[in-house]
Coordinates of C-alpha atoms and ligand atoms in Angstrom, one line a residue:
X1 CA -20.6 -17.2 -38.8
X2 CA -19.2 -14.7 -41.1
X3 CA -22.8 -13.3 -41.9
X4 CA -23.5 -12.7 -38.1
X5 CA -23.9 -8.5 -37.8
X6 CA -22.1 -9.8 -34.5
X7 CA -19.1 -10.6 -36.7
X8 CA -16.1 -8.4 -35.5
X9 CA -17.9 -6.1 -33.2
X10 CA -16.0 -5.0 -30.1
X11 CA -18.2 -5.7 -26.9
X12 CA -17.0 -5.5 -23.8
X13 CA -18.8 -8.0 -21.0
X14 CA -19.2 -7.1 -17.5
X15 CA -20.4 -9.5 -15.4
X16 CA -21.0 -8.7 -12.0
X17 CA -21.6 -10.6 -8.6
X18 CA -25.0 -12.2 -9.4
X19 CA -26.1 -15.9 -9.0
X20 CA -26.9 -15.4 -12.5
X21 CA -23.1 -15.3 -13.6
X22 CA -22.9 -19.0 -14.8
X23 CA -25.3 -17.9 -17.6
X24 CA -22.5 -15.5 -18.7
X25 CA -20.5 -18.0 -19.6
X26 CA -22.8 -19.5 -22.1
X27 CA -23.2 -15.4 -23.9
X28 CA -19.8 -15.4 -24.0
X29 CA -19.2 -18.0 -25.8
X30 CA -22.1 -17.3 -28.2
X31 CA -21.1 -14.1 -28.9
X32 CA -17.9 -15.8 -29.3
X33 CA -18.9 -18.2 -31.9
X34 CA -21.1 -15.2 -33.7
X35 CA -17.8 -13.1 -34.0
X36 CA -17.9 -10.5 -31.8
X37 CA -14.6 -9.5 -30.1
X38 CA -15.2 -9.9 -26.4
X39 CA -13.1 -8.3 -23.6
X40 CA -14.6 -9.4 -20.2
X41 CA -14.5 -7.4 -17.5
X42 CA -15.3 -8.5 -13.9
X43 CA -16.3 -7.0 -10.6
X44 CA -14.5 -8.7 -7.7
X45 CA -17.8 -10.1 -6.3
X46 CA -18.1 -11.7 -9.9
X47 CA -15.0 -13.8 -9.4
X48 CA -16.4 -15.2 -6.5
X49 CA -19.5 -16.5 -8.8
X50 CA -17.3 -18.2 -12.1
X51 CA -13.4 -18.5 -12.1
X52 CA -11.5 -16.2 -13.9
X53 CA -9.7 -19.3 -15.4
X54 CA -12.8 -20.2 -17.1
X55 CA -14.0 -17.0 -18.6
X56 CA -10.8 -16.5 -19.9
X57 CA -10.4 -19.9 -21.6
X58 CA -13.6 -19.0 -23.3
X59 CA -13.0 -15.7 -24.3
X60 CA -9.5 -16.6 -25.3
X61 CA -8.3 -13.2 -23.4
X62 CA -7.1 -11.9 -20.3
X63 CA -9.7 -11.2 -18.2
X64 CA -9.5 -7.9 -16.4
X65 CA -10.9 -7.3 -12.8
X66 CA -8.6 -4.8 -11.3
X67 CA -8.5 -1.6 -11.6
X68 CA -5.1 -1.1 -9.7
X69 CA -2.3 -2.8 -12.2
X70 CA -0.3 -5.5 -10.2
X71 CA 3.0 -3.8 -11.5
X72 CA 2.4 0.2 -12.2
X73 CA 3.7 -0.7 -15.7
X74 CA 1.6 2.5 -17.5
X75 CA -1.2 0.3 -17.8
X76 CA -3.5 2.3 -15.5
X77 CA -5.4 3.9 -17.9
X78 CA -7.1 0.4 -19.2
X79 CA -10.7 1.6 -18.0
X80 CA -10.2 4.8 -20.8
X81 CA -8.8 2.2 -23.0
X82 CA -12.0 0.2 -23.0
X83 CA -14.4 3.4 -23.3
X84 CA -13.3 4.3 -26.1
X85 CA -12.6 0.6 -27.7
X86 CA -15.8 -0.9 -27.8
X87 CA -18.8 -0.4 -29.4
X88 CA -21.1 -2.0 -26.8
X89 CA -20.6 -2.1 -23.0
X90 CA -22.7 -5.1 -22.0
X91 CA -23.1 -5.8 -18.0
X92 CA -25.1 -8.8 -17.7
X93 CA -26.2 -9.6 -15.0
X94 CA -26.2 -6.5 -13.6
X95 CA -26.4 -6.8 -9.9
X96 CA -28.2 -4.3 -7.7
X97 CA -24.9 -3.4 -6.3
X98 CA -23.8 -2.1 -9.9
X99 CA -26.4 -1.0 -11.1
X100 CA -26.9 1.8 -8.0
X101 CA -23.1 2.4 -8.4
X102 CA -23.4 2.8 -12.6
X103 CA -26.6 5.2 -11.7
X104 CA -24.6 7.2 -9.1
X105 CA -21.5 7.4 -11.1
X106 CA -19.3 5.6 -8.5
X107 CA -15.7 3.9 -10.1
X108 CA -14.3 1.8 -7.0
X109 CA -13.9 -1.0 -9.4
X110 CA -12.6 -1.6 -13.1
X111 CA -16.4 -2.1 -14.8
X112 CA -17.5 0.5 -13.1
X113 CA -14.9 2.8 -14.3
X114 CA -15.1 1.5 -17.8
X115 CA -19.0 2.1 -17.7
X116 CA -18.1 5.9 -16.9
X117 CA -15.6 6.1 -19.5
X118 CA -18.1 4.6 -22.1
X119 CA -18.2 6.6 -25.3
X120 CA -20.3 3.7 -27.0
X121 CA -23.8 2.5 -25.9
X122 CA -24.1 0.9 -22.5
X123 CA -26.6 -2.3 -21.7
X124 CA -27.7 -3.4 -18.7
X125 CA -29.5 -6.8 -17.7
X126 CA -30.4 -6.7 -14.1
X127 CA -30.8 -9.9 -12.3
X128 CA -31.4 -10.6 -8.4
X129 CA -34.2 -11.9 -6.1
X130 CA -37.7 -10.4 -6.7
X131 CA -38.0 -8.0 -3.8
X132 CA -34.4 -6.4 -4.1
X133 CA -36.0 -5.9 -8.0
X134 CA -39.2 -4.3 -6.9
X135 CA -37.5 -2.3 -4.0
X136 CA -38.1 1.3 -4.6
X137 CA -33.9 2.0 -5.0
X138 CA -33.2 -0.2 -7.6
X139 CA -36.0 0.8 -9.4
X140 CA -34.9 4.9 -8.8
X141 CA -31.7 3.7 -10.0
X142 CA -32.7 2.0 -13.2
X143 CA -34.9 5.1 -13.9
X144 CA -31.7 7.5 -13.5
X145 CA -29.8 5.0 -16.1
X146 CA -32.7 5.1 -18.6
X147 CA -32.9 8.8 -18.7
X148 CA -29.2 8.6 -19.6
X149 CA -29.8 6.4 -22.3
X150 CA -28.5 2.9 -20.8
X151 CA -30.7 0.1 -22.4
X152 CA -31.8 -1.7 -19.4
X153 CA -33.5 -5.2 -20.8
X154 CA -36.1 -6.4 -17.8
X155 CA -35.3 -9.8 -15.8
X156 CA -37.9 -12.4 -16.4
X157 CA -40.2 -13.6 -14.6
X158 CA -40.2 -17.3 -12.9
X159 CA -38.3 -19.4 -10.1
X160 CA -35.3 -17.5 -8.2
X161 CA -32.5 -19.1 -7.2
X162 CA -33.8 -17.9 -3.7
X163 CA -36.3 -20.6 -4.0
X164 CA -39.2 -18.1 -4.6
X165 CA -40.9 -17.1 -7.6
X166 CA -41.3 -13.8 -9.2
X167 CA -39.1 -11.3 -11.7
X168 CA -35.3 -11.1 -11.4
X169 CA -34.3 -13.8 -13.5
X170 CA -31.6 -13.0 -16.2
X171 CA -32.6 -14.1 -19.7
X172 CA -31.7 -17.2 -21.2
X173 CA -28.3 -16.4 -23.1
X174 CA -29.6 -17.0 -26.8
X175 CA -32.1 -14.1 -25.7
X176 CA -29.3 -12.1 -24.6
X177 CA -27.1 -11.9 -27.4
X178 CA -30.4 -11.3 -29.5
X179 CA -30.8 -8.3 -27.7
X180 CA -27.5 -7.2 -27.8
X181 CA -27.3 -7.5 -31.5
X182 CA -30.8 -5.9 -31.7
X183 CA -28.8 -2.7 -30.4
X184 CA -25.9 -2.4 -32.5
X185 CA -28.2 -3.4 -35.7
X186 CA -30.2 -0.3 -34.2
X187 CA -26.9 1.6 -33.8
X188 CA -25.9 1.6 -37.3
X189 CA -28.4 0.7 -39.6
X190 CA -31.4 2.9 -38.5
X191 CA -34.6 0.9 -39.6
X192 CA -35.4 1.1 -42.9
X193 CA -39.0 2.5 -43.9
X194 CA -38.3 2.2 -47.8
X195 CA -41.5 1.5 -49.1
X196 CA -43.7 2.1 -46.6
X197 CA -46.6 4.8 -46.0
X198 CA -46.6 6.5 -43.2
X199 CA -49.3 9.4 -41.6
X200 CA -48.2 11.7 -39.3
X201 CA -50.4 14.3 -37.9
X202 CA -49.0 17.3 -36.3
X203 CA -49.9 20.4 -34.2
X204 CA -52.8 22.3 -32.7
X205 CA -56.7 22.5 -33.8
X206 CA -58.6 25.5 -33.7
X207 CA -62.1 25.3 -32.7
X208 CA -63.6 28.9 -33.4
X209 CA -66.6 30.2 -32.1
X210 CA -66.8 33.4 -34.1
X211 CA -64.3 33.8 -37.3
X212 CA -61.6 35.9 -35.1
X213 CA -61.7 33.3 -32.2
X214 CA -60.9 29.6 -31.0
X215 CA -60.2 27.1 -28.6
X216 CA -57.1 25.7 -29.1
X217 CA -53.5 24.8 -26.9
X218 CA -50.2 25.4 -27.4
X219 CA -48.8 22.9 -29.8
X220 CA -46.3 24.0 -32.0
X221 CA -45.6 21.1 -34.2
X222 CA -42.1 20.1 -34.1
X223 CA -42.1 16.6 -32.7
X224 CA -44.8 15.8 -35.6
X225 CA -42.5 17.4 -38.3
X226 CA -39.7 15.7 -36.6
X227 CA -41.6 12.2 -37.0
X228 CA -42.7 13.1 -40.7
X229 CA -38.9 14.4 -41.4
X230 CA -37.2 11.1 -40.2
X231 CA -39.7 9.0 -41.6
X232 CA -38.8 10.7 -45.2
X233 CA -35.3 10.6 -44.3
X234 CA -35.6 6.9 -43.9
X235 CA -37.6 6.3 -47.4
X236 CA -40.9 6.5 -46.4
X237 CA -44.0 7.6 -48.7
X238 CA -45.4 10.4 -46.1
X239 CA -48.2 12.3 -45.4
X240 CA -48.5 15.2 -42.7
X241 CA -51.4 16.5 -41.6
X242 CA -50.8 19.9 -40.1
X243 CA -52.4 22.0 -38.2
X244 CA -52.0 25.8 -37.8
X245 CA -48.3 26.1 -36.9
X246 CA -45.3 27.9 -38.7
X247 CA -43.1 25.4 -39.7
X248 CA -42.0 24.8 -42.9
X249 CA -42.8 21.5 -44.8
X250 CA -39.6 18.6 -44.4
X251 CA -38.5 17.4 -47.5
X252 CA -40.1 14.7 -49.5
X253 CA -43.4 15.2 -47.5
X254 CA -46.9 15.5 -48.6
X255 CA -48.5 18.2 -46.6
X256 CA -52.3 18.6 -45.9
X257 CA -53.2 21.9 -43.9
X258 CA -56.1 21.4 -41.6
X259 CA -57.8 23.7 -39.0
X260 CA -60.1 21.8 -36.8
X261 CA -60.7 18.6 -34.9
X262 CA -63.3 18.0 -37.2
X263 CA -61.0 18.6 -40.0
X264 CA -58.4 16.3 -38.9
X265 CA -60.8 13.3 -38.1
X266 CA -61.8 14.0 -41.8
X267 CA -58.1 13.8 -43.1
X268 CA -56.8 11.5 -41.4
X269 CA -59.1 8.5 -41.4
X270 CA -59.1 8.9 -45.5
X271 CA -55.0 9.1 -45.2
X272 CA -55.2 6.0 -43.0
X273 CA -56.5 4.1 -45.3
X274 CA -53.0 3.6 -47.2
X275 CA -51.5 3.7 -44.6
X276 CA -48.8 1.0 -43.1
X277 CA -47.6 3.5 -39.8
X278 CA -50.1 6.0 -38.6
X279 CA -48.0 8.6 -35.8
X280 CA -51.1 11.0 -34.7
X281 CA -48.8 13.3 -32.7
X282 CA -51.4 16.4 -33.1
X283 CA -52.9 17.7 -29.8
X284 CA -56.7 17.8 -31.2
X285 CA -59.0 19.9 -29.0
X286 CA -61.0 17.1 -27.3
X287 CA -64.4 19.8 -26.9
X288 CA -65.4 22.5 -29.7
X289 CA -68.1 25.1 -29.1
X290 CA -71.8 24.1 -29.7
X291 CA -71.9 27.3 -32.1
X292 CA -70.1 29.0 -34.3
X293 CA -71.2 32.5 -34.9
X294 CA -70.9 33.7 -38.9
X295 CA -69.6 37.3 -38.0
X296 CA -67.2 38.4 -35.1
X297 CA -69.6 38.0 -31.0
X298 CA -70.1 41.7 -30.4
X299 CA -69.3 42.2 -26.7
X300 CA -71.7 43.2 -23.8
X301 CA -71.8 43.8 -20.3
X302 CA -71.8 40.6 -18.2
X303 CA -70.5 37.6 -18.5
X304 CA -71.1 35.0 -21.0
X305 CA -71.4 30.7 -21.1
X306 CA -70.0 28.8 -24.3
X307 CA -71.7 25.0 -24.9
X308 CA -69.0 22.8 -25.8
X309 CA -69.8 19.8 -27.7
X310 CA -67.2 16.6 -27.9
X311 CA -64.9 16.2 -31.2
X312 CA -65.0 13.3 -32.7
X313 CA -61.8 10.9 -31.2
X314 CA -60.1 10.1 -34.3
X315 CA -57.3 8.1 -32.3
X316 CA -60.4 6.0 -31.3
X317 CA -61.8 5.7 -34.6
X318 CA -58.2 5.0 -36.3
X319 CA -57.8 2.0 -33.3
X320 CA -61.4 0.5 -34.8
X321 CA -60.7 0.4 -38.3
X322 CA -57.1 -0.3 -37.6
X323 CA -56.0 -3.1 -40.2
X324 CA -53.9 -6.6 -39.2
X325 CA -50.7 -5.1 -41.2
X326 CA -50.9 -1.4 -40.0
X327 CA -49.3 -0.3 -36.9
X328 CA -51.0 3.1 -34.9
X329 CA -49.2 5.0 -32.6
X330 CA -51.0 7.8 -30.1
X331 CA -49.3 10.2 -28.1
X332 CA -50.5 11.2 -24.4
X333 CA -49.5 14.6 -22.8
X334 CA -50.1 14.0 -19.0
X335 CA -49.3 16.3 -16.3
X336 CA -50.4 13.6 -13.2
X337 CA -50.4 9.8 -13.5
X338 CA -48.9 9.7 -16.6
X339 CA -47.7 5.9 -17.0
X340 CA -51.6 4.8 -16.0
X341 CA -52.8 7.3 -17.9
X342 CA -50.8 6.5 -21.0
X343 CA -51.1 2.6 -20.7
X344 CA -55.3 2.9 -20.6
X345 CA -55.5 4.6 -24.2
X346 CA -53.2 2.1 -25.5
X347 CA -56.2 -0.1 -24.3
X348 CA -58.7 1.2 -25.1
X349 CA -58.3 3.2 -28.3
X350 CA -56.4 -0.3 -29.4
X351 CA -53.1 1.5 -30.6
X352 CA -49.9 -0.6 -31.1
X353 CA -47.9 1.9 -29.1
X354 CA -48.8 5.1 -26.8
X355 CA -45.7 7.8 -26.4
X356 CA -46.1 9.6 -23.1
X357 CA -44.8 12.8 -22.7
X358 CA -44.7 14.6 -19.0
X359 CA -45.7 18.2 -19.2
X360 CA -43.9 18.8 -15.8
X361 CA -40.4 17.4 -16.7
X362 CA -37.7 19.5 -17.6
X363 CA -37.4 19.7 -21.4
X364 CA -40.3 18.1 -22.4
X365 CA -44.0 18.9 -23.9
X366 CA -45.0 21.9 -25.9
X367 CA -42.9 24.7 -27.8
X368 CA -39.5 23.0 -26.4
X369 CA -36.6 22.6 -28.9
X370 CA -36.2 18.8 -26.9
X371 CA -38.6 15.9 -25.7
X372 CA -38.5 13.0 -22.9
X373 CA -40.6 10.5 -24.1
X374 CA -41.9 7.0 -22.7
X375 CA -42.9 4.3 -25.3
X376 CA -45.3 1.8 -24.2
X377 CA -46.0 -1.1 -26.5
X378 CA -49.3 -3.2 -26.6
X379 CA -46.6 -6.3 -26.6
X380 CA -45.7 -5.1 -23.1
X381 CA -42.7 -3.5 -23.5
X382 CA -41.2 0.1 -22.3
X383 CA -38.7 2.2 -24.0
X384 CA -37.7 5.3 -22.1
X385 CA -36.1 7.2 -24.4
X386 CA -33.3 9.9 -23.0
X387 CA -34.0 13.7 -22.8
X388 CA -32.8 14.7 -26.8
X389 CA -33.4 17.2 -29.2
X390 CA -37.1 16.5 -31.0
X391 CA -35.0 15.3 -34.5
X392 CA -33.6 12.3 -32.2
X393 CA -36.3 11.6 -30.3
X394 CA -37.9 11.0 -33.5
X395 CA -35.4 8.9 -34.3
X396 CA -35.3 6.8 -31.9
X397 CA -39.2 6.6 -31.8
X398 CA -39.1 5.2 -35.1
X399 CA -36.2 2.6 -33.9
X400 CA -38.9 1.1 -31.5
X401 CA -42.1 1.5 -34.0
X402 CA -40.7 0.9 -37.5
X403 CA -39.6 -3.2 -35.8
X404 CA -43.7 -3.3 -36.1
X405 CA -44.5 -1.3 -39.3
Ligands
FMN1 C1 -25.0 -16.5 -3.0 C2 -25.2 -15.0 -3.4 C3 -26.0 -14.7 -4.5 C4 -26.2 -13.4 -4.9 N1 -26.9 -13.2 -6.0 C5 -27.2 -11.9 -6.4 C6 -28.0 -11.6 -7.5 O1 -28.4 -12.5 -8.2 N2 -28.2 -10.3 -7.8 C7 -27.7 -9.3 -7.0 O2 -28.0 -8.1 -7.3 N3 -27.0 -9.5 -6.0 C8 -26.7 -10.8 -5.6 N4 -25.9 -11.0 -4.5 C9 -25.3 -9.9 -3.8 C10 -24.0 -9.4 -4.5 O3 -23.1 -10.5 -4.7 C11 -23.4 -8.3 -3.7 O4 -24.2 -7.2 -3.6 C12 -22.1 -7.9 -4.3 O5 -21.5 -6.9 -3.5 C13 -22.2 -7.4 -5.8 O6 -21.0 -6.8 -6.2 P1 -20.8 -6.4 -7.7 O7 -22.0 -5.8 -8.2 O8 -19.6 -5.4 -7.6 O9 -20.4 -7.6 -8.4 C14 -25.7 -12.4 -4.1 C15 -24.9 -12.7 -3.0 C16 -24.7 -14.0 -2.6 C17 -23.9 -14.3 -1.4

C-alpha cells in the first residue's frame, strides 16, 4: 500500500499487560501491511499476555522488553534511541498499571522509559474492566496525560472479558490504526480550509447606559484573532467580527468592528449566512441597560438602580438557522461545573461543538497570552487540548472542527 499516509512512518508499539493484547497482534500487522515501520516494545506483564516469539515474527524485528541489556554491550541507551526515532509512540492497550506510571513519570520498565523520552506524539488506548476505568485514579491519571498532550482514545463500551458489561474494551484493530493515522495526518498536514468561509467573532460588547459608560467584561480578543489568523493561514475566506479590543487585524481577514450585543447579533447572523464554519468566541454581555441616556447621567446623592433588559442570544439564533452543511462552534467560560455547563449549551443552542474554558485554571480565560481548552462535540467526543499559547490552541481547535466544516 504505497499510497497509505502509514507508508514509512516510524511508530513505536507498546503493548502492555492487558487481556486486550491479542488484539495487538492484529494492529500490528495492519500497520504492517499499511507501511509503517513498527518497533514493539513490551512491558513484562505484556509477555505474559502474547509471546514475544509471535510479535516478533509479525513485526519482523526484535522485540524489546528490557530495559537492562542482557550483555552491557553500550546498548543501554535504547529507550533515548526510541524517543527520538519515532514519530508516534502508540501504547495500546494501555493498562491501568501504565497509564498511572506514564502520568506519574515512573521508568521501571523499557515503555515506560521510552514514553518519557518521547520527543514525537504519544497515544494512549486504555483498556481494562469497567470499574478499574470509572475508578476515580485512573481517571485523575488520564486527565494528568491529556493536559500534557497524550491522545488518550476512550475504550468502548460492551462485554468485558471479566464477563460483565460496560466501557473498557479496546477498539477493534481496523479502528485503531485509523486513529493512529488520524494523528500523524493531523501532525503534518494541518487541515486544510481552502475554500471555505469561516466567521469568527471576537472580543467584548459594550452595553452603555449614557455615551461615557458601559457594561462590559474583560475580553481582550486574542483567542478570536487567533481562530480568524489560523483559519486565514490555512486558506480560509474569513470574516471577524470584533469587538472593542486593540489588536490589530491578521492578515487576509475581513474585519467588521462592532460595539454591542445588539450589534453583533446584527452582524453576525447576516455573516452566517455564507458561512461554512461559524467560531463565535466573543464574550457578548448577556443583559444591556433598559435605557440609554443621550448625554453623560449627571450624578446625585444616593444611590441609583439600572433595569437590565436581555440581549438577544445570537449563539441561540445561529443554532436555529444553522444549515445541514454548516458547522457552529460556541465557547463557554465557566468558573463552577464547567463540563455540565458546557455540554447543556451544546444542547440546547444546537452547536456542533462547545469549547470550555475554566476561568480558575492556571493559564486560561481572559487577557492571558495562553488557553486550556475542552472541546466537546455533539458526536460525543472530547478533546482536551494541552495548556498552549492562544496561536496553538487555535490550531489545534481547528484540527478537531475543520474534520466537520
Ligand atoms: C488475566 C488478567 C487480565 C488482566 N487484564 C487487564 C486489563 O485488561 N487491563 C488492565 O489495566 N489490567 C489488566 N490486568 C492487570 C495487569 O496485568 C497488571 O496491572 C500488570 O501489572 C500490568 O503491567 P503493565 O502495565 O506493566 O503491563 C490483568 C491481569 C490478569 C491476571
Amino acid at each position: 500500500m504505497p499510497d497509505s499516509p502509514l507508508a514509512g512512518r516510524k511508530i513505536v508499539l507498546g503493548i502492555t499487560g492487558g487481556i486486550a493484547a491479542y488484539k495487538s497482534l492484529s494492529v500490528l500487522r495492519l500497520l504492517g501491511k499499511a507501511g509503517a515501520e513498527v518497533q514493539p516494545v513490551l512491558t513484562p506483564d505484556a509477555e505474559r499476555f502474547v509471546p514475544r516469539l509471535t510479535v516478533g515474527a509479525l513485526a519482523a524485528r526484535e522485540v524489546l522488553v528490557d530495559l537492562w541489556p542482557g550483555d552491557a554491550s553500550g546498548s543501554w541507551t535504547k529507550h533515548v534511541e526510541l524517543g527520538v526515532w519515532a514519530d508516534l509512540i502508540v501504547v495500546a492497550p494501555a493498562t491501568a498499571q501504565t497509564l498511572a506510571k506514564l502520568a506519574h513519570g515512573f521508568c521501571d520498565n523499557l515503555l515506560a522509559a521510552v514514553c518519557l523520552s518521547a520527543r514525537c506524539p504519544v497515544m494512549v488506548f486504555p483498556a481494562m474492566d469497567h470499574d478499574m476505568w470509572t475508578h476515580p485514579a485512573t481517571q485523575a491519571n488520564l486527565a494528568l496525560l491529556r493536559a500534557r498532550g497524550v491522545v488518550v482514545v476512550e475504550p468502548e463500551s460492551g462485554p468485558l472479558a471479566s464477563g460483565l458489561i460496560g466501557t473498557g474494551r479496546l477498539p477493534e484493530p481496523e479502528a485503531v490504526v485509523a486513529a493512529i493515522t488520524g494523528v500523524l495526518v493531523a501532525k503534518e498536514h494541518p487541515a486544510s480550509l481552502a475554500g471555505k468561509r469561516v466567521l469568527v467573532t471576537a472580543g467584548p460588547t459594550r452595553e452603555h447606559f449614557d455615551p461615557v459608560r458601559f457594561l462590559s467584561n474583560p475580553s481582550t480578543g486574542t483567542m478570536g484573532f487567533a481562530v480568524a489568523a489560523e483559519a486565514a493561514r490555512r486558506g480560509a475566506d474569513v470574516t471577524l467580527v470584533a469587538g472593542p479590543v486593540a489588536l490589530p487585524t491578521p492578515d487576509g481577514v475581513r474585519r467588521i468592528d462592532i460595539v454591542s450585543a445588539d450589534d453583533l447579533y446584527t452582524a453576525a447572523l447576516r455573516e452566517a449566512e455564507a458561512a461554512d464554519l461559524v467560531v463565535m468566541t466573543a464574550a457578548v454581555a448577556d443583559y444591556a441597560p433598559v435605557e440609554r441616556h443621550a448625554h453623560k447621567v449627571k450624578k446625585e446623592d444616593g444611590d441609583q438602580t439600572l433595569a437590565l433588559r436581555r440581549t438577544p442570544d445570537t449563539l441561540a439564533e445561529l443554532g436555529r438557522r444553522k444549515r445541514s452543511d454548516q458547522t457552529l462552534v460556541g465557547f463557554a467560560m465557566e468558573t463552577t461545573d464547567g463540563e455540565a455547563h458546557a455540554l447543556g449549551k451544546l444542547e440546547r443552542k444546537r452547536l456542533d461543538f462547545i469549547v470550555l474554558n475554566m476561568l480558575g485554571e492556571p493559564g486560561a480565560g481572559f487577557g492571558t497570552t495562553t488557553n486550556r481548552v475542552y472541546v466537546f462535540g455533539a458526536d460525543g467526543r472530547r478533546h482536551d487540548l494541552p495548556l498552549a499559547d492562544k496561536a496553538e490552541v487555535a490550531a489545534r481547535l481547528l484540527d478537531v472542527v475543520a474534520g466537520a466544516a
